[in-house]
Short mmCIF file of C-alpha atoms in Angstrom, two decimals:
data_model
loop_
_atom_site.label_atom_id
_atom_site.label_comp_id
_atom_site.label_asym_id
_atom_site.label_seq_id
_atom_site.Cartn_x
_atom_site.Cartn_y
_atom_site.Cartn_z
CA MET X 125 -51.30 176.77 87.55
CA CYS X 126 -47.96 178.30 88.60
CA MET X 127 -46.00 174.80 88.64
CA ILE X 128 -47.32 172.85 85.23
CA PHE X 129 -47.48 175.66 82.87
CA PRO X 130 -43.27 175.64 84.20
CA ALA X 131 -42.72 172.19 83.64
CA LEU X 132 -44.87 172.15 80.39
CA ALA X 133 -42.19 174.66 78.89
CA ASN X 134 -38.98 172.58 79.70
CA ALA X 135 -41.18 169.51 77.60
CA ASN X 136 -41.30 170.50 75.27
CA LYS X 137 -37.03 171.64 75.44
CA HIS X 138 -37.02 167.36 74.69
CA ILE X 139 -39.50 167.01 72.18
CA GLU X 140 -37.77 167.72 68.75
CA TYR X 141 -39.65 170.10 66.37
CA VAL X 142 -39.63 168.93 62.52
CA ILE X 143 -39.92 171.87 59.62
CA GLY X 144 -41.26 170.54 56.48
CA VAL X 145 -39.80 172.43 53.79
CA GLU X 146 -39.14 172.35 50.10
CA ASP X 147 -36.76 170.50 48.09
CA VAL X 148 -35.97 173.45 45.46
CA ASN X 149 -33.24 176.29 45.55
CA TYR X 150 -35.23 179.06 45.60
CA PHE X 151 -33.23 181.79 47.31
CA PRO X 152 -32.57 184.03 48.36
CA LEU X 153 -36.33 182.88 49.60
CA PHE X 154 -34.87 179.89 50.85
CA ASN X 155 -32.84 176.51 49.49
CA PHE X 156 -33.11 173.41 51.29
CA ASN X 157 -32.28 169.98 49.63
CA SER X 158 -32.27 166.87 51.20
CA LYS X 159 -28.91 166.15 50.71
CA HIS X 160 -27.99 169.74 52.48
CA PRO X 161 -30.72 171.04 54.46
CA ASN X 162 -28.94 173.97 55.88
CA GLN X 163 -28.21 176.11 53.27
CA PRO X 164 -28.82 179.68 54.66
CA SER X 165 -31.42 181.22 53.24
CA PHE X 166 -33.23 183.99 54.57
CA ALA X 167 -36.21 181.37 55.60
CA PHE X 168 -33.71 179.14 57.04
CA ASP X 169 -31.98 182.28 58.43
CA LEU X 170 -35.39 183.08 60.64
CA LEU X 171 -36.49 180.14 61.72
CA THR X 172 -32.54 179.04 63.24
CA ALA X 173 -32.84 182.44 64.78
CA PHE X 174 -36.41 181.65 66.69
CA PHE X 175 -36.12 178.10 67.66
CA GLU X 176 -32.50 178.67 68.67
CA TYR X 177 -34.28 181.63 70.73
CA LYS X 178 -36.67 179.29 72.05
CA GLN X 179 -34.26 176.79 73.50
CA TYR X 180 -36.15 174.34 70.91
CA LYS X 181 -34.59 170.95 69.07
CA TYR X 182 -36.35 170.97 65.89
CA ARG X 183 -34.58 169.59 62.45
CA PHE X 184 -35.69 170.73 58.61
CA VAL X 185 -37.11 168.34 56.64
CA PRO X 186 -36.79 169.30 53.11
CA LEU X 187 -39.79 167.30 50.71
CA PRO X 188 -41.46 166.83 47.30
CA ILE X 189 -43.24 169.93 46.86
CA LYS X 190 -45.97 168.22 44.58
CA ARG X 191 -48.97 167.38 47.42
CA PHE X 192 -47.21 169.19 50.11
CA ASP X 193 -51.07 169.75 51.79
CA LYS X 194 -49.83 165.99 53.24
CA TRP X 195 -47.22 166.38 54.46
CA PHE X 196 -48.69 166.78 57.98
CA ILE X 197 -50.65 162.97 57.63
CA ASP X 198 -48.21 161.87 55.72
CA HIS X 199 -44.60 162.43 56.74
CA ASN X 200 -45.40 163.71 60.01
CA ILE X 201 -43.82 166.89 60.15
CA ASP X 202 -44.64 169.60 62.71
CA PHE X 203 -44.50 173.04 61.01
CA LYS X 204 -44.14 173.64 57.72
CA PHE X 205 -42.34 177.10 56.40
CA PRO X 206 -43.30 179.28 54.43
CA ASP X 207 -47.18 178.46 53.83
CA ASN X 208 -50.29 179.67 52.76
CA MET X 209 -54.03 179.37 52.80
CA ARG X 210 -54.01 180.38 49.08
CA TRP X 211 -52.18 177.19 48.17
CA ARG X 212 -54.13 175.08 49.63
CA ALA X 213 -58.82 174.01 47.95
CA ASP X 214 -59.62 175.01 51.52
CA GLY X 215 -57.47 176.89 52.99
CA GLY X 216 -56.02 174.19 55.60
CA LYS X 217 -59.51 173.30 57.25
CA SER X 218 -59.19 169.88 57.01
CA LEU X 219 -55.64 169.83 58.72
CA ASP X 220 -57.00 172.32 61.54
CA LEU X 221 -54.39 174.20 60.81
CA THR X 222 -52.86 177.70 62.70
CA PHE X 223 -50.94 179.89 60.04
CA SER X 224 -48.30 182.66 61.17
CA GLU X 225 -49.51 186.31 61.04
CA PRO X 226 -47.47 187.50 57.45
CA VAL X 227 -43.60 186.87 57.63
CA LEU X 228 -42.82 188.72 53.66
CA ARG X 229 -45.36 189.81 52.05
CA LEU X 230 -44.53 189.32 47.57
CA LEU X 231 -45.66 190.04 44.70
CA ALA X 232 -48.39 187.14 42.59
CA GLY X 233 -47.25 188.59 39.42
CA THR X 234 -46.36 187.47 35.76
CA TYR X 235 -42.85 187.87 34.35
CA VAL X 236 -41.76 188.51 31.06
CA HIS X 237 -38.53 189.13 28.44
CA LYS X 238 -38.81 192.84 28.56
CA SER X 239 -39.36 193.08 25.16
CA LYS X 240 -42.64 191.62 26.48
CA LYS X 241 -43.63 194.14 28.94
CA ASP X 242 -46.68 194.92 27.62
CA LEU X 243 -48.28 191.14 26.76
CA THR X 244 -51.92 191.07 28.19
CA ARG X 245 -53.07 187.31 29.91
CA LEU X 246 -55.41 186.47 26.59
CA GLU X 247 -51.52 186.71 24.91
CA VAL X 248 -49.87 184.80 27.16
CA LYS X 249 -49.72 180.77 25.40
CA THR X 250 -47.49 179.25 27.16
CA LEU X 251 -46.48 179.72 31.35
CA MET X 252 -42.88 178.07 33.07
CA THR X 253 -43.30 177.21 36.32
CA ILE X 254 -40.52 175.14 39.32
CA ARG X 255 -41.79 171.49 38.93
CA ASP X 256 -45.80 171.33 41.14
CA PHE X 257 -45.61 174.39 41.94
CA TYR X 258 -49.26 175.69 42.21
CA PRO X 259 -49.90 178.39 39.07
CA THR X 260 -52.50 180.38 41.32
CA LEU X 261 -53.74 182.80 38.93
CA TRP X 262 -53.24 180.93 35.76
CA LEU X 263 -55.53 177.45 37.04
CA ASP X 264 -58.33 178.48 35.51
CA LEU X 265 -56.84 179.24 31.76
CA ILE X 266 -54.48 175.67 31.67
CA ALA X 267 -57.82 174.42 32.89
CA GLU X 268 -58.84 175.31 29.51
CA LYS X 269 -56.53 174.80 27.45
CA LYS X 270 -55.56 178.11 26.45
CA VAL X 271 -51.74 178.45 28.06
CA GLU X 272 -49.71 175.39 27.58
CA LEU X 273 -47.93 174.81 31.58
CA HIS X 274 -44.16 173.13 31.18
CA GLU X 275 -42.11 173.30 34.29
CA GLU X 276 -38.51 172.54 35.18
CA PRO X 277 -36.42 171.69 38.82
CA THR X 278 -35.25 175.28 39.28
CA PRO X 279 -35.07 178.87 38.94
CA VAL X 280 -31.81 179.26 36.26
CA SER X 281 -33.68 177.08 33.39
CA ILE X 282 -36.42 179.12 33.58
CA VAL X 283 -34.05 182.59 33.82
CA ARG X 284 -32.98 180.96 30.87
CA HIS X 285 -35.36 179.86 29.02
CA LEU X 286 -37.41 182.71 28.95
CA LEU X 287 -34.24 184.78 28.34
CA VAL X 288 -33.72 182.98 25.00
CA LYS X 289 -37.78 183.51 24.29
CA ASN X 290 -39.08 179.66 24.64
CA VAL X 291 -41.56 180.26 26.53
CA GLN X 292 -43.21 183.53 27.15
CA ALA X 293 -43.79 183.72 30.59
CA THR X 294 -43.54 182.59 34.34
CA ASN X 295 -44.89 183.29 38.04
CA ILE X 296 -41.28 182.52 39.90
CA ASP X 297 -40.65 185.14 42.35
CA GLU X 298 -39.23 188.48 41.39
CA ASN X 299 -36.46 188.36 43.88
CA VAL X 300 -35.40 185.01 43.00
CA ILE X 301 -35.69 185.96 39.42
CA ARG X 302 -33.38 189.03 40.13
CA TYR X 303 -31.21 186.29 41.69
CA GLN X 304 -30.51 184.56 39.26
CA LEU X 305 -30.65 187.93 36.52
CA LYS X 306 -27.26 189.48 38.72
CA LYS X 307 -25.17 186.32 38.65
CA LEU X 308 -26.31 185.85 34.63
CA ASN X 309 -25.21 189.54 34.00
CA LYS X 310 -28.35 189.92 32.86
CA SER X 311 -30.21 192.41 35.03
CA GLY X 312 -33.26 193.92 33.63
CA GLU X 313 -33.74 191.95 31.13
CA ILE X 314 -36.77 189.95 32.59
CA VAL X 315 -39.35 191.65 33.71
CA LEU X 316 -43.16 192.68 35.59
CA ALA X 317 -46.30 192.59 32.99
CA LYS X 318 -48.06 194.68 34.44
CA ASN X 319 -51.38 194.86 32.27
CA ILE X 320 -51.77 191.16 33.69
CA PHE X 321 -53.69 191.18 37.00
CA HIS X 322 -51.13 190.16 40.49
CA GLU X 323 -51.45 190.36 43.87
CA GLN X 324 -49.45 190.67 46.88
CA TYR X 325 -49.59 187.51 49.05
CA THR X 326 -47.71 186.29 52.30
CA TYR X 327 -45.60 183.76 54.03
CA HIS X 328 -46.44 182.03 56.58
CA LEU X 329 -45.17 179.09 59.07
CA SER X 330 -48.36 176.76 59.57
CA THR X 331 -48.63 174.31 61.68
CA ASN X 332 -51.27 171.50 62.59
CA THR X 333 -49.79 170.08 66.02
CA TYR X 334 -48.57 173.09 67.99
CA PRO X 335 -50.67 176.89 68.16
CA GLU X 336 -48.94 177.83 70.78
CA ILE X 337 -45.72 178.09 68.80
CA ILE X 338 -47.56 179.68 65.89
CA ARG X 339 -48.15 182.32 68.95
CA GLU X 340 -44.83 182.33 70.40
CA PHE X 341 -43.68 182.99 66.69
CA ASN X 342 -46.19 185.64 66.49
CA GLU X 343 -44.57 187.52 68.73
CA PHE X 344 -40.74 186.92 68.15
CA VAL X 345 -41.83 188.16 64.52
CA LYS X 346 -43.07 191.51 65.78
CA GLN X 347 -40.93 192.33 68.23
CA GLU X 348 -37.78 191.37 65.81
CA LYS X 349 -38.55 192.96 63.29
CA GLN X 350 -35.31 195.12 63.26
CA LEU X 351 -33.63 190.75 62.66
CA ILE X 352 -36.31 190.88 59.66
CA GLN X 353 -35.27 194.10 57.54
CA MET X 354 -31.28 192.76 58.68
CA LEU X 355 -32.29 189.30 56.72
CA LYS X 356 -34.14 191.38 53.95
CA GLN X 357 -31.25 193.36 53.41
CA LYS X 358 -28.96 190.11 53.30
CA TYR X 359 -30.42 188.34 50.55
CA GLU X 360 -31.52 191.83 48.47
CA ILE X 361 -35.03 190.44 49.16
CA LYS X 362 -37.64 193.84 47.99
CA GLU X 363 -41.33 193.79 49.15
CA PRO X 364 -43.75 194.35 46.90
CA TRP X 365 -43.94 198.74 48.24
CA GLU X 366 -39.62 198.56 47.79
CA GLN X 367 -40.03 197.16 43.90
#
């Protein structure tokens, strides 16, 4: 057995792992696109640090968000980031997915112009999100046609629509909103609607082929807490308890 494990380890060095990522600029969390897949972001820096630490060959493949649950089958990827069981109707069971421990904790909430900060859920009639994002907390009202869903390809366009009150709310991440507002010199103009239900969720790395590498990634995340904190500071990312 002692002879087998080093051989397996060496074999891994010759595999080029394919990391499926969402083809969208969702900076500072991630920023991937088909023409320039290696743009700096929290996700890019963290995953690069892990795969290079392990000396694994890898490449990022930006893919359309629509039907991302089929990526493992349709595009033959080895890993997906970010991923979460909440975005999958069956929790990933049909694909036998293995999810890493949480990498980043975020807040699923509803964000509105500051003048509308006291809106309740039933008062929201228009919601805007990234095209093909999964509006988990709004699926029921959208299905009942009580909320009209609008989609845009970029966070900056969503933020601009909210600033001029073309729509009432969005569900994109607060870190992404904060970054766009800072660029527009509009910091503080869009806020969390605290009267509307919100909850924490997490980013994970997932695979249906290499659970042993997920275990290695878990150990890396556990050991490199200082690196993760440094990346959060670099990209001005705040987790819910830091808001």
